[in-house]
Amino acid sequence: MILCCGEALIDMIETPTISGELGFVPHSGGAIFNTAIALGRLDTPVGLLTGLSSDMFGQQLMAALKASHVDSDRVIHSDRPTTLAFVQLKDGQAAYSFVDENSAGRMLTPEDMPSHLPSVSALYLGGISLACEPCADAYAAVLDRFGSERAVMMDPNIRPDFIQDQTRYRTRLNRMIAQADIVKVSDEDLNWIIPGPESLAEKVPLLLQAGPSVVIVTRGSEGAIGYLADGSDVSVPVKKVEVVDTVGAGDTFNAGVLSALDQSGHLTKSELRTLPANALRAALSKGAEVAAVTVARAGANPPWAHEL
C-alpha cells in the first residue's frame, strides 16, 4: 500500500446559519489526510500514519478514514486535542487560521514512529507536518528509516507563517527533497525553495539535481508540467469546470498522480528513475481529472472511482 504520512485535522468552514449569522461547520481535512481519502476512494490501497485525538473530532476523522477504505492501523492515538483550521472562503479561495498548540498530530516525536513498515510500498509526505515541530522531525525520521527502499512522493505545500526557524526548516526540507523520488511544488513553492530572479524553467533543473527523479510544477489555472531527469517535460491543462472552492484540490491532484503510477506499475524507485514521458503525462492527466471534480463541489470531497 501507499502510506500517507502527515496531518489530519478539522477544517472549520464558515457557513451561514439559520439566523443569517456566519458559523463554522467541522469538516474532516488536512493535506495528507485528504490525499489518503482520495486514494482510498480511487480504489488504491492506502494507509495513514498520523496522530489522532480521542476527542469528538478525532472520532470524526477515524470514521471518515473507515468510510473511504483507508487503513488506520498506523494511526497513533492520544488524548491531546485535534488541530482545528478555521477556513474563510473569499472568491472560492481558502484563507486559514490554525489552532494547533499541543495537538495530537503536532506533538508526535521520532520515538513514536513505527520501527518497521511491512506491506508498505510507497511513502507520501508533505503539508504543514513538515513545518511544525516536533512532528516535522518525526516524519523526517520515517523518511530516513524507510525511504531508501520505497518510492517517495513529497508535496512541501510551503506555508511561511508556520515556519518558526527558517534555517532549521530549510535544512530539514532540503534533506527530505534529496531523498524523494517525486517532488510536487506549486510555482510559489519553487520560488521559495530556490529564491532568485531565475525563471521556473531554470529552477527546475536545480531541484532535479538535488535528487528527485521527477518534479511536478502546478500553476493553478494554467495546468501542470512534469519534468524528468533526462531533461524532457510534459504538460497537461486543467479541466475547465465551474469552481465552487479550491479546498483539497492539490491534495486530490496528488492522489490522482500516485494512483495512476501505482496502477501502471511505475511507483517504484527503479521505475521512476526511467519513467517514460507518456506514463508521466497519464499520471498528470489523472491528477487533473480528479482535482476538477473536487473543485466543482464544496470542501475537500474527492471523487470515488465510479464517478470518473
PDB file of C-alpha atoms in Angstrom:
ATOM      1  CA  MET A   1       0.000   0.000   0.000  1.00  0.00           C
ATOM      2  CA  ILE A   2       0.866   3.689  -0.197  1.00  0.00           C
ATOM      3  CA  LEU A   3       1.388   5.129   3.291  1.00  0.00           C
ATOM      4  CA  CYS A   4       0.445   8.803   3.642  1.00  0.00           C
ATOM      5  CA  CYS A   5       2.412  10.384   6.491  1.00  0.00           C
ATOM      6  CA  GLY A   6       1.231  13.671   7.956  1.00  0.00           C
ATOM      7  CA  GLU A   7      -1.537  15.799   9.337  1.00  0.00           C
ATOM      8  CA  ALA A   8      -5.201  15.029   9.813  1.00  0.00           C
ATOM      9  CA  LEU A   9      -7.286  17.884  11.191  1.00  0.00           C
ATOM     10  CA  ILE A  10     -10.683  19.518  11.221  1.00  0.00           C
ATOM     11  CA  ASP A  11     -11.472  22.309   8.761  1.00  0.00           C
ATOM     12  CA  MET A  12     -13.935  24.654  10.468  1.00  0.00           C
ATOM     13  CA  ILE A  13     -15.579  26.110   7.372  1.00  0.00           C
ATOM     14  CA  GLU A  14     -17.513  29.372   7.530  1.00  0.00           C
ATOM     15  CA  THR A  15     -21.195  28.650   6.831  1.00  0.00           C
ATOM     16  CA  PRO A  16     -24.380  30.763   7.104  1.00  0.00           C
ATOM     17  CA  THR A  17     -26.694  29.786   9.969  1.00  0.00           C
ATOM     18  CA  ILE A  18     -30.496  29.887  10.093  1.00  0.00           C
ATOM     19  CA  SER A  19     -30.302  33.258  11.843  1.00  0.00           C
ATOM     20  CA  GLY A  20     -28.243  34.659   8.996  1.00  0.00           C
ATOM     21  CA  GLU A  21     -25.045  34.948  11.004  1.00  0.00           C
ATOM     22  CA  LEU A  22     -21.948  33.017   9.961  1.00  0.00           C
ATOM     23  CA  GLY A  23     -20.936  29.927  11.905  1.00  0.00           C
ATOM     24  CA  PHE A  24     -18.262  27.271  11.437  1.00  0.00           C
ATOM     25  CA  VAL A  25     -19.053  23.685  10.437  1.00  0.00           C
ATOM     26  CA  PRO A  26     -16.456  20.920  11.156  1.00  0.00           C
ATOM     27  CA  HIS A  27     -15.222  19.049   8.077  1.00  0.00           C
ATOM     28  CA  SER A  28     -12.552  16.336   8.113  1.00  0.00           C
ATOM     29  CA  GLY A  29      -9.391  17.559   6.398  1.00  0.00           C
ATOM     30  CA  GLY A  30      -5.653  18.170   6.363  1.00  0.00           C
ATOM     31  CA  ALA A  31      -3.445  17.921   3.289  1.00  0.00           C
ATOM     32  CA  ILE A  32      -2.125  14.410   3.937  1.00  0.00           C
ATOM     33  CA  PHE A  33      -5.481  13.159   5.222  1.00  0.00           C
ATOM     34  CA  ASN A  34      -7.183  14.489   2.057  1.00  0.00           C
ATOM     35  CA  THR A  35      -4.737  12.637  -0.190  1.00  0.00           C
ATOM     36  CA  ALA A  36      -5.260   9.408   1.760  1.00  0.00           C
ATOM     37  CA  ILE A  37      -9.048   9.758   1.477  1.00  0.00           C
ATOM     38  CA  ALA A  38      -8.780  10.443  -2.256  1.00  0.00           C
ATOM     39  CA  LEU A  39      -6.559   7.395  -2.788  1.00  0.00           C
ATOM     40  CA  GLY A  40      -8.979   5.197  -0.870  1.00  0.00           C
ATOM     41  CA  ARG A  41     -11.869   6.408  -2.992  1.00  0.00           C
ATOM     42  CA  LEU A  42      -9.846   5.678  -6.138  1.00  0.00           C
ATOM     43  CA  ASP A  43      -9.551   2.031  -5.043  1.00  0.00           C
ATOM     44  CA  THR A  44      -5.814   2.381  -4.391  1.00  0.00           C
ATOM     45  CA  PRO A  45      -4.550   0.502  -1.297  1.00  0.00           C
ATOM     46  CA  VAL A  46      -3.617   3.229   1.188  1.00  0.00           C
ATOM     47  CA  GLY A  47      -2.932   3.780   4.872  1.00  0.00           C
ATOM     48  CA  LEU A  48      -2.415   6.844   7.055  1.00  0.00           C
ATOM     49  CA  LEU A  49       0.355   7.465   9.587  1.00  0.00           C
ATOM     50  CA  THR A  50      -0.675  10.387  11.783  1.00  0.00           C
ATOM     51  CA  GLY A  51      -1.564  11.414  15.320  1.00  0.00           C
ATOM     52  CA  LEU A  52      -5.266  11.488  16.179  1.00  0.00           C
ATOM     53  CA  SER A  53      -7.052  12.630  19.293  1.00  0.00           C
ATOM     54  CA  SER A  54      -9.563  10.568  21.252  1.00  0.00           C
ATOM     55  CA  ASP A  55     -11.855  13.618  21.306  1.00  0.00           C
ATOM     56  CA  MET A  56     -15.023  14.016  19.229  1.00  0.00           C
ATOM     57  CA  PHE A  57     -13.094  15.421  16.272  1.00  0.00           C
ATOM     58  CA  GLY A  58     -10.604  12.576  16.328  1.00  0.00           C
ATOM     59  CA  GLN A  59     -13.524  10.157  16.252  1.00  0.00           C
ATOM     60  CA  GLN A  60     -14.923  12.038  13.267  1.00  0.00           C
ATOM     61  CA  LEU A  61     -11.599  11.684  11.437  1.00  0.00           C
ATOM     62  CA  MET A  62     -11.409   7.952  12.202  1.00  0.00           C
ATOM     63  CA  ALA A  63     -14.931   7.439  10.871  1.00  0.00           C
ATOM     64  CA  ALA A  64     -14.014   9.293   7.674  1.00  0.00           C
ATOM     65  CA  LEU A  65     -10.961   7.073   7.148  1.00  0.00           C
ATOM     66  CA  LYS A  66     -13.060   3.942   7.546  1.00  0.00           C
ATOM     67  CA  ALA A  67     -15.751   5.230   5.174  1.00  0.00           C
ATOM     68  CA  SER A  68     -13.177   5.809   2.411  1.00  0.00           C
ATOM     69  CA  HIS A  69     -11.336   2.490   2.911  1.00  0.00           C
ATOM     70  CA  VAL A  70      -8.134   3.986   4.367  1.00  0.00           C
ATOM     71  CA  ASP A  71      -6.132   1.630   6.604  1.00  0.00           C
ATOM     72  CA  SER A  72      -5.801   3.174  10.094  1.00  0.00           C
ATOM     73  CA  ASP A  73      -3.573   0.567  11.747  1.00  0.00           C
ATOM     74  CA  ARG A  74      -0.672   3.042  11.970  1.00  0.00           C
ATOM     75  CA  VAL A  75      -2.672   5.906  13.469  1.00  0.00           C
ATOM     76  CA  ILE A  76      -1.164   6.995  16.806  1.00  0.00           C
ATOM     77  CA  HIS A  77      -3.884   7.862  19.328  1.00  0.00           C
ATOM     78  CA  SER A  78      -3.641  10.235  22.298  1.00  0.00           C
ATOM     79  CA  ASP A  79      -5.859  12.404  24.482  1.00  0.00           C
ATOM     80  CA  ARG A  80      -4.323  15.625  23.154  1.00  0.00           C
ATOM     81  CA  PRO A  81      -6.706  17.923  21.216  1.00  0.00           C
ATOM     82  CA  THR A  82      -7.368  17.805  17.487  1.00  0.00           C
ATOM     83  CA  THR A  83      -5.871  20.524  15.295  1.00  0.00           C
ATOM     84  CA  LEU A  84      -8.528  22.970  14.090  1.00  0.00           C
ATOM     85  CA  ALA A  85      -8.183  25.025  10.913  1.00  0.00           C
ATOM     86  CA  PHE A  86     -10.722  27.840  10.636  1.00  0.00           C
ATOM     87  CA  VAL A  87     -11.379  28.439   6.946  1.00  0.00           C
ATOM     88  CA  GLN A  88     -12.780  31.564   5.338  1.00  0.00           C
ATOM     89  CA  LEU A  89     -13.569  31.437   1.639  1.00  0.00           C
ATOM     90  CA  LYS A  90     -13.002  34.556  -0.441  1.00  0.00           C
ATOM     91  CA  ASP A  91     -13.950  34.221  -4.120  1.00  0.00           C
ATOM     92  CA  GLY A  92     -13.547  30.460  -3.782  1.00  0.00           C
ATOM     93  CA  GLN A  93     -10.015  30.743  -2.347  1.00  0.00           C
ATOM     94  CA  ALA A  94      -9.385  29.451   1.167  1.00  0.00           C
ATOM     95  CA  ALA A  95      -7.747  31.518   3.920  1.00  0.00           C
ATOM     96  CA  TYR A  96      -6.773  29.588   7.065  1.00  0.00           C
ATOM     97  CA  SER A  97      -6.322  30.286  10.777  1.00  0.00           C
ATOM     98  CA  PHE A  98      -4.930  27.327  12.744  1.00  0.00           C
ATOM     99  CA  VAL A  99      -5.300  26.225  16.373  1.00  0.00           C
ATOM    100  CA  ASP A 100      -2.523  23.659  16.757  1.00  0.00           C
ATOM    101  CA  GLU A 101      -0.758  24.050  20.110  1.00  0.00           C
ATOM    102  CA  ASN A 102      -0.055  20.741  21.915  1.00  0.00           C
ATOM    103  CA  SER A 103      -2.236  18.864  19.412  1.00  0.00           C
ATOM    104  CA  ALA A 104      -2.348  15.100  18.867  1.00  0.00           C
ATOM    105  CA  GLY A 105      -0.771  15.486  15.448  1.00  0.00           C
ATOM    106  CA  ARG A 106       1.829  18.119  16.159  1.00  0.00           C
ATOM    107  CA  MET A 107       3.298  16.524  19.291  1.00  0.00           C
ATOM    108  CA  LEU A 108       4.442  13.294  17.614  1.00  0.00           C
ATOM    109  CA  THR A 109       8.154  12.591  18.078  1.00  0.00           C
ATOM    110  CA  PRO A 110      10.607  10.321  16.214  1.00  0.00           C
ATOM    111  CA  GLU A 111      10.250   7.807  19.069  1.00  0.00           C
ATOM    112  CA  ASP A 112       6.524   7.487  18.295  1.00  0.00           C
ATOM    113  CA  MET A 113       7.164   6.371  14.726  1.00  0.00           C
ATOM    114  CA  PRO A 114       6.967   2.681  13.691  1.00  0.00           C
ATOM    115  CA  SER A 115      10.108   0.574  13.663  1.00  0.00           C
ATOM    116  CA  HIS A 116       9.044  -1.397  10.587  1.00  0.00           C
ATOM    117  CA  LEU A 117       6.545  -0.961   7.748  1.00  0.00           C
ATOM    118  CA  PRO A 118       5.528  -4.312   6.282  1.00  0.00           C
ATOM    119  CA  SER A 119       3.292  -4.172   3.191  1.00  0.00           C
ATOM    120  CA  VAL A 120       4.132  -0.515   2.529  1.00  0.00           C
ATOM    121  CA  SER A 121       5.469   0.009  -0.999  1.00  0.00           C
ATOM    122  CA  ALA A 122       5.488   3.832  -1.194  1.00  0.00           C
ATOM    123  CA  LEU A 123       5.518   6.862   1.095  1.00  0.00           C
ATOM    124  CA  TYR A 124       3.767  10.193   0.638  1.00  0.00           C
ATOM    125  CA  LEU A 125       4.743  13.174   2.812  1.00  0.00           C
ATOM    126  CA  GLY A 126       4.172  16.904   2.919  1.00  0.00           C
ATOM    127  CA  GLY A 127       1.943  19.648   4.240  1.00  0.00           C
ATOM    128  CA  ILE A 128       2.226  21.563   7.485  1.00  0.00           C
ATOM    129  CA  SER A 129       3.543  18.400   9.151  1.00  0.00           C
ATOM    130  CA  LEU A 130       6.943  19.211   7.630  1.00  0.00           C
ATOM    131  CA  ALA A 131       6.979  22.677   9.228  1.00  0.00           C
ATOM    132  CA  CYS A 132       5.537  22.179  12.731  1.00  0.00           C
ATOM    133  CA  GLU A 133       7.831  20.678  15.339  1.00  0.00           C
ATOM    134  CA  PRO A 134       8.255  18.169  16.859  1.00  0.00           C
ATOM    135  CA  CYS A 135       6.191  16.192  14.304  1.00  0.00           C
ATOM    136  CA  ALA A 136       8.310  17.539  11.438  1.00  0.00           C
ATOM    137  CA  ASP A 137      11.319  15.723  12.863  1.00  0.00           C
ATOM    138  CA  ALA A 138       9.186  12.602  13.374  1.00  0.00           C
ATOM    139  CA  TYR A 139       8.189  12.436   9.706  1.00  0.00           C
ATOM    140  CA  ALA A 140      11.761  13.193   8.630  1.00  0.00           C
ATOM    141  CA  ALA A 141      12.796  10.185  10.757  1.00  0.00           C
ATOM    142  CA  VAL A 142      10.244   7.996   8.927  1.00  0.00           C
ATOM    143  CA  LEU A 143      11.795   9.021   5.626  1.00  0.00           C
ATOM    144  CA  ASP A 144      15.297   8.361   6.951  1.00  0.00           C
ATOM    145  CA  ARG A 145      14.301   4.868   8.149  1.00  0.00           C
ATOM    146  CA  PHE A 146      12.167   3.698   5.260  1.00  0.00           C
ATOM    147  CA  GLY A 147      12.662   5.943   2.233  1.00  0.00           C
ATOM    148  CA  SER A 148      15.678   4.238   0.699  1.00  0.00           C
ATOM    149  CA  GLU A 149      13.730   1.112  -0.305  1.00  0.00           C
ATOM    150  CA  ARG A 150      10.351   2.638  -1.160  1.00  0.00           C
ATOM    151  CA  ALA A 151       9.109   5.123  -3.728  1.00  0.00           C
ATOM    152  CA  VAL A 152       8.683   8.540  -2.103  1.00  0.00           C
ATOM    153  CA  MET A 153       6.494  11.462  -3.199  1.00  0.00           C
ATOM    154  CA  MET A 154       6.634  14.821  -1.431  1.00  0.00           C
ATOM    155  CA  ASP A 155       4.475  17.935  -1.641  1.00  0.00           C
ATOM    156  CA  PRO A 156       6.000  20.511   0.732  1.00  0.00           C
ATOM    157  CA  ASN A 157       2.975  22.839   0.326  1.00  0.00           C
ATOM    158  CA  ILE A 158       5.001  25.590   1.969  1.00  0.00           C
ATOM    159  CA  ARG A 159       3.187  27.924   4.368  1.00  0.00           C
ATOM    160  CA  PRO A 160       5.708  30.570   5.519  1.00  0.00           C
ATOM    161  CA  ASP A 161       3.520  31.543   8.504  1.00  0.00           C
ATOM    162  CA  PHE A 162       4.165  28.114  10.055  1.00  0.00           C
ATOM    163  CA  ILE A 163       7.952  28.329   9.805  1.00  0.00           C
ATOM    164  CA  GLN A 164       9.402  29.488  13.117  1.00  0.00           C
ATOM    165  CA  ASP A 165      13.061  28.741  12.347  1.00  0.00           C
ATOM    166  CA  GLN A 166      13.695  29.123   8.628  1.00  0.00           C
ATOM    167  CA  THR A 167      17.223  27.716   8.766  1.00  0.00           C
ATOM    168  CA  ARG A 168      16.068  24.529  10.534  1.00  0.00           C
ATOM    169  CA  TYR A 169      13.133  24.174   8.160  1.00  0.00           C
ATOM    170  CA  ARG A 170      15.219  24.648   5.017  1.00  0.00           C
ATOM    171  CA  THR A 171      17.858  22.195   6.240  1.00  0.00           C
ATOM    172  CA  ARG A 172      15.279  19.519   7.001  1.00  0.00           C
ATOM    173  CA  LEU A 173      13.272  20.154   3.813  1.00  0.00           C
ATOM    174  CA  ASN A 174      16.344  20.066   1.562  1.00  0.00           C
ATOM    175  CA  ARG A 175      17.430  16.751   3.104  1.00  0.00           C
ATOM    176  CA  MET A 176      13.971  15.275   2.514  1.00  0.00           C
ATOM    177  CA  ILE A 177      13.824  16.549  -1.074  1.00  0.00           C
ATOM    178  CA  ALA A 178      17.121  14.785  -1.750  1.00  0.00           C
ATOM    179  CA  GLN A 179      15.539  11.505  -0.546  1.00  0.00           C
ATOM    180  CA  ALA A 180      12.339  11.860  -2.581  1.00  0.00           C
ATOM    181  CA  ASP A 181      11.651  10.353  -5.999  1.00  0.00           C
ATOM    182  CA  ILE A 182       8.797  12.715  -6.910  1.00  0.00           C
ATOM    183  CA  VAL A 183       8.568  16.301  -5.692  1.00  0.00           C
ATOM    184  CA  LYS A 184       5.419  18.237  -6.488  1.00  0.00           C
ATOM    185  CA  VAL A 185       5.521  22.006  -5.969  1.00  0.00           C
ATOM    186  CA  SER A 186       3.440  24.997  -6.877  1.00  0.00           C
ATOM    187  CA  ASP A 187       5.184  27.842  -8.648  1.00  0.00           C
ATOM    188  CA  GLU A 188       5.149  29.727  -5.307  1.00  0.00           C
ATOM    189  CA  ASP A 189       6.730  26.741  -3.527  1.00  0.00           C
ATOM    190  CA  LEU A 190       9.511  26.517  -6.092  1.00  0.00           C
ATOM    191  CA  ASN A 191      10.326  30.206  -5.805  1.00  0.00           C
ATOM    192  CA  TRP A 192      10.519  29.835  -2.016  1.00  0.00           C
ATOM    193  CA  ILE A 193      12.725  26.733  -2.149  1.00  0.00           C
ATOM    194  CA  ILE A 194      15.042  28.307  -4.748  1.00  0.00           C
ATOM    195  CA  PRO A 195      14.865  32.084  -4.307  1.00  0.00           C
ATOM    196  CA  GLY A 196      16.216  34.345  -7.006  1.00  0.00           C
ATOM    197  CA  PRO A 197      15.324  36.016 -10.305  1.00  0.00           C
ATOM    198  CA  GLU A 198      15.654  32.888 -12.464  1.00  0.00           C
ATOM    199  CA  SER A 199      12.579  31.577 -14.263  1.00  0.00           C
ATOM    200  CA  LEU A 200      10.749  28.446 -13.132  1.00  0.00           C
ATOM    201  CA  ALA A 201      12.202  26.579 -16.117  1.00  0.00           C
ATOM    202  CA  GLU A 202      15.694  27.478 -14.891  1.00  0.00           C
ATOM    203  CA  LYS A 203      14.973  26.461 -11.293  1.00  0.00           C
ATOM    204  CA  VAL A 204      13.504  23.020 -12.028  1.00  0.00           C
ATOM    205  CA  PRO A 205      16.861  21.502 -13.155  1.00  0.00           C
ATOM    206  CA  LEU A 206      18.384  22.700  -9.879  1.00  0.00           C
ATOM    207  CA  LEU A 207      15.662  20.877  -7.970  1.00  0.00           C
ATOM    208  CA  LEU A 208      16.205  17.720 -10.051  1.00  0.00           C
ATOM    209  CA  GLN A 209      19.918  17.877  -9.348  1.00  0.00           C
ATOM    210  CA  ALA A 210      19.130  17.723  -5.621  1.00  0.00           C
ATOM    211  CA  GLY A 211      17.935  14.124  -6.015  1.00  0.00           C
ATOM    212  CA  PRO A 212      14.361  13.603  -7.287  1.00  0.00           C
ATOM    213  CA  SER A 213      13.681  11.663 -10.483  1.00  0.00           C
ATOM    214  CA  VAL A 214      10.507  13.655 -11.236  1.00  0.00           C
ATOM    215  CA  VAL A 215       9.480  17.229 -10.458  1.00  0.00           C
ATOM    216  CA  ILE A 216       5.883  18.339 -10.960  1.00  0.00           C
ATOM    217  CA  VAL A 217       5.025  22.043 -11.012  1.00  0.00           C
ATOM    218  CA  THR A 218       1.383  23.078 -10.710  1.00  0.00           C
ATOM    219  CA  ARG A 219       0.376  26.512 -11.960  1.00  0.00           C
ATOM    220  CA  GLY A 220      -3.257  26.906 -10.967  1.00  0.00           C
ATOM    221  CA  SER A 221      -5.487  27.560 -13.951  1.00  0.00           C
ATOM    222  CA  GLU A 222      -2.512  27.090 -16.307  1.00  0.00           C
ATOM    223  CA  GLY A 223      -2.267  23.373 -15.578  1.00  0.00           C
ATOM    224  CA  ALA A 224       0.712  21.271 -14.539  1.00  0.00           C
ATOM    225  CA  ILE A 225       4.127  20.450 -16.010  1.00  0.00           C
ATOM    226  CA  GLY A 226       6.118  17.336 -15.187  1.00  0.00           C
ATOM    227  CA  TYR A 227       9.900  17.278 -15.592  1.00  0.00           C
ATOM    228  CA  LEU A 228      12.041  14.164 -15.937  1.00  0.00           C
ATOM    229  CA  ALA A 229      15.701  13.714 -15.076  1.00  0.00           C
ATOM    230  CA  ASP A 230      16.646  13.373 -18.752  1.00  0.00           C
ATOM    231  CA  GLY A 231      15.545  16.960 -19.380  1.00  0.00           C
ATOM    232  CA  SER A 232      12.228  16.177 -21.066  1.00  0.00           C
ATOM    233  CA  ASP A 233       8.924  17.560 -19.833  1.00  0.00           C
ATOM    234  CA  VAL A 234       5.210  17.055 -20.372  1.00  0.00           C
ATOM    235  CA  SER A 235       2.304  19.349 -19.613  1.00  0.00           C
ATOM    236  CA  VAL A 236      -1.418  18.915 -19.092  1.00  0.00           C
ATOM    237  CA  PRO A 237      -4.138  21.573 -18.935  1.00  0.00           C
ATOM    238  CA  VAL A 238      -6.683  21.897 -16.181  1.00  0.00           C
ATOM    239  CA  LYS A 239     -10.136  20.547 -16.894  1.00  0.00           C
ATOM    240  CA  LYS A 240     -12.474  23.520 -17.205  1.00  0.00           C
ATOM    241  CA  VAL A 241     -15.247  23.376 -14.600  1.00  0.00           C
ATOM    242  CA  GLU A 242     -17.255  25.850 -12.573  1.00  0.00           C
ATOM    243  CA  VAL A 243     -15.195  26.256  -9.396  1.00  0.00           C
ATOM    244  CA  VAL A 244     -17.051  26.145  -6.086  1.00  0.00           C
ATOM    245  CA  ASP A 245     -13.876  26.310  -3.986  1.00  0.00           C
ATOM    246  CA  THR A 246     -10.280  25.083  -4.126  1.00  0.00           C
ATOM    247  CA  VAL A 247     -10.173  23.284  -0.748  1.00  0.00           C
ATOM    248  CA  GLY A 248      -8.304  19.994  -1.218  1.00  0.00           C
ATOM    249  CA  ALA A 249      -7.640  20.478  -4.930  1.00  0.00           C
ATOM    250  CA  GLY A 250      -3.883  19.979  -4.768  1.00  0.00           C
ATOM    251  CA  ASP A 251      -4.220  17.077  -2.346  1.00  0.00           C
ATOM    252  CA  THR A 252      -6.619  15.308  -4.714  1.00  0.00           C
ATOM    253  CA  PHE A 253      -4.314  16.020  -7.670  1.00  0.00           C
ATOM    254  CA  ASN A 254      -1.504  14.263  -5.801  1.00  0.00           C
ATOM    255  CA  ALA A 255      -3.744  11.252  -5.184  1.00  0.00           C
ATOM    256  CA  GLY A 256      -4.556  11.034  -8.881  1.00  0.00           C
ATOM    257  CA  VAL A 257      -0.851  11.068  -9.766  1.00  0.00           C
ATOM    258  CA  LEU A 258       0.008   8.405  -7.188  1.00  0.00           C
ATOM    259  CA  SER A 259      -2.955   6.224  -8.152  1.00  0.00           C
ATOM    260  CA  ALA A 260      -2.080   6.319 -11.858  1.00  0.00           C
ATOM    261  CA  LEU A 261       1.582   5.500 -11.261  1.00  0.00           C
ATOM    262  CA  ASP A 262       0.642   2.682  -8.884  1.00  0.00           C
ATOM    263  CA  GLN A 263      -1.819   1.161 -11.344  1.00  0.00           C
ATOM    264  CA  SER A 264       0.672   1.362 -14.222  1.00  0.00           C
ATOM    265  CA  GLY A 265       3.411  -0.326 -12.184  1.00  0.00           C
ATOM    266  CA  HIS A 266       5.700   2.715 -12.156  1.00  0.00           C
ATOM    267  CA  LEU A 267       5.524   3.582  -8.436  1.00  0.00           C
ATOM    268  CA  THR A 268       8.934   2.159  -7.520  1.00  0.00           C
ATOM    269  CA  LYS A 269      12.324   3.832  -7.226  1.00  0.00           C
ATOM    270  CA  SER A 270      13.775   1.998 -10.224  1.00  0.00           C
ATOM    271  CA  GLU A 271      10.762   2.643 -12.458  1.00  0.00           C
ATOM    272  CA  LEU A 272      10.630   6.338 -11.578  1.00  0.00           C
ATOM    273  CA  ARG A 273      14.297   6.800 -12.498  1.00  0.00           C
ATOM    274  CA  THR A 274      13.459   5.810 -16.087  1.00  0.00           C
ATOM    275  CA  LEU A 275       9.823   6.916 -16.177  1.00  0.00           C
ATOM    276  CA  PRO A 276       8.557   7.287 -19.777  1.00  0.00           C
ATOM    277  CA  ALA A 277       7.093  10.652 -20.698  1.00  0.00           C
ATOM    278  CA  ASN A 278       3.773   9.083 -21.672  1.00  0.00           C
ATOM    279  CA  ALA A 279       3.433   7.484 -18.224  1.00  0.00           C
ATOM    280  CA  LEU A 280       4.057  10.833 -16.551  1.00  0.00           C
ATOM    281  CA  ARG A 281       1.527  12.519 -18.847  1.00  0.00           C
ATOM    282  CA  ALA A 282      -1.080   9.898 -17.966  1.00  0.00           C
ATOM    283  CA  ALA A 283      -0.441  10.434 -14.254  1.00  0.00           C
ATOM    284  CA  LEU A 284      -0.737  14.214 -14.543  1.00  0.00           C
ATOM    285  CA  SER A 285      -3.942  13.826 -16.539  1.00  0.00           C
ATOM    286  CA  LYS A 286      -5.411  11.599 -13.828  1.00  0.00           C
ATOM    287  CA  GLY A 287      -4.437  14.199 -11.251  1.00  0.00           C
ATOM    288  CA  ALA A 288      -6.118  16.961 -13.229  1.00  0.00           C
ATOM    289  CA  GLU A 289      -9.229  14.846 -13.727  1.00  0.00           C
ATOM    290  CA  VAL A 290      -9.804  14.086 -10.058  1.00  0.00           C
ATOM    291  CA  ALA A 291      -8.895  17.627  -8.943  1.00  0.00           C
ATOM    292  CA  ALA A 292     -11.515  19.020 -11.325  1.00  0.00           C
ATOM    293  CA  VAL A 293     -14.205  17.034  -9.524  1.00  0.00           C
ATOM    294  CA  THR A 294     -13.026  18.300  -6.139  1.00  0.00           C
ATOM    295  CA  VAL A 295     -13.064  21.996  -7.062  1.00  0.00           C
ATOM    296  CA  ALA A 296     -16.537  21.659  -8.580  1.00  0.00           C
ATOM    297  CA  ARG A 297     -18.057  20.855  -5.189  1.00  0.00           C
ATOM    298  CA  ALA A 298     -17.781  22.320  -1.707  1.00  0.00           C
ATOM    299  CA  GLY A 299     -14.891  21.393   0.569  1.00  0.00           C
ATOM    300  CA  ALA A 300     -12.331  18.628   0.254  1.00  0.00           C
ATOM    301  CA  ASN A 301     -14.641  15.997  -1.227  1.00  0.00           C
ATOM    302  CA  PRO A 302     -12.585  13.830  -3.623  1.00  0.00           C
ATOM    303  CA  PRO A 303     -14.352  11.674  -6.221  1.00  0.00           C
ATOM    304  CA  TRP A 304     -14.942   7.956  -5.997  1.00  0.00           C
ATOM    305  CA  ALA A 305     -13.624   5.806  -8.842  1.00  0.00           C
ATOM    306  CA  HIS A 306     -17.121   5.213 -10.201  1.00  0.00           C
ATOM    307  CA  GLU A 307     -17.663   8.979 -10.578  1.00  0.00           C
ATOM    308  CA  LEU A 308     -14.852   9.413 -13.116  1.00  0.00           C
TER     309      LEU A 308
END
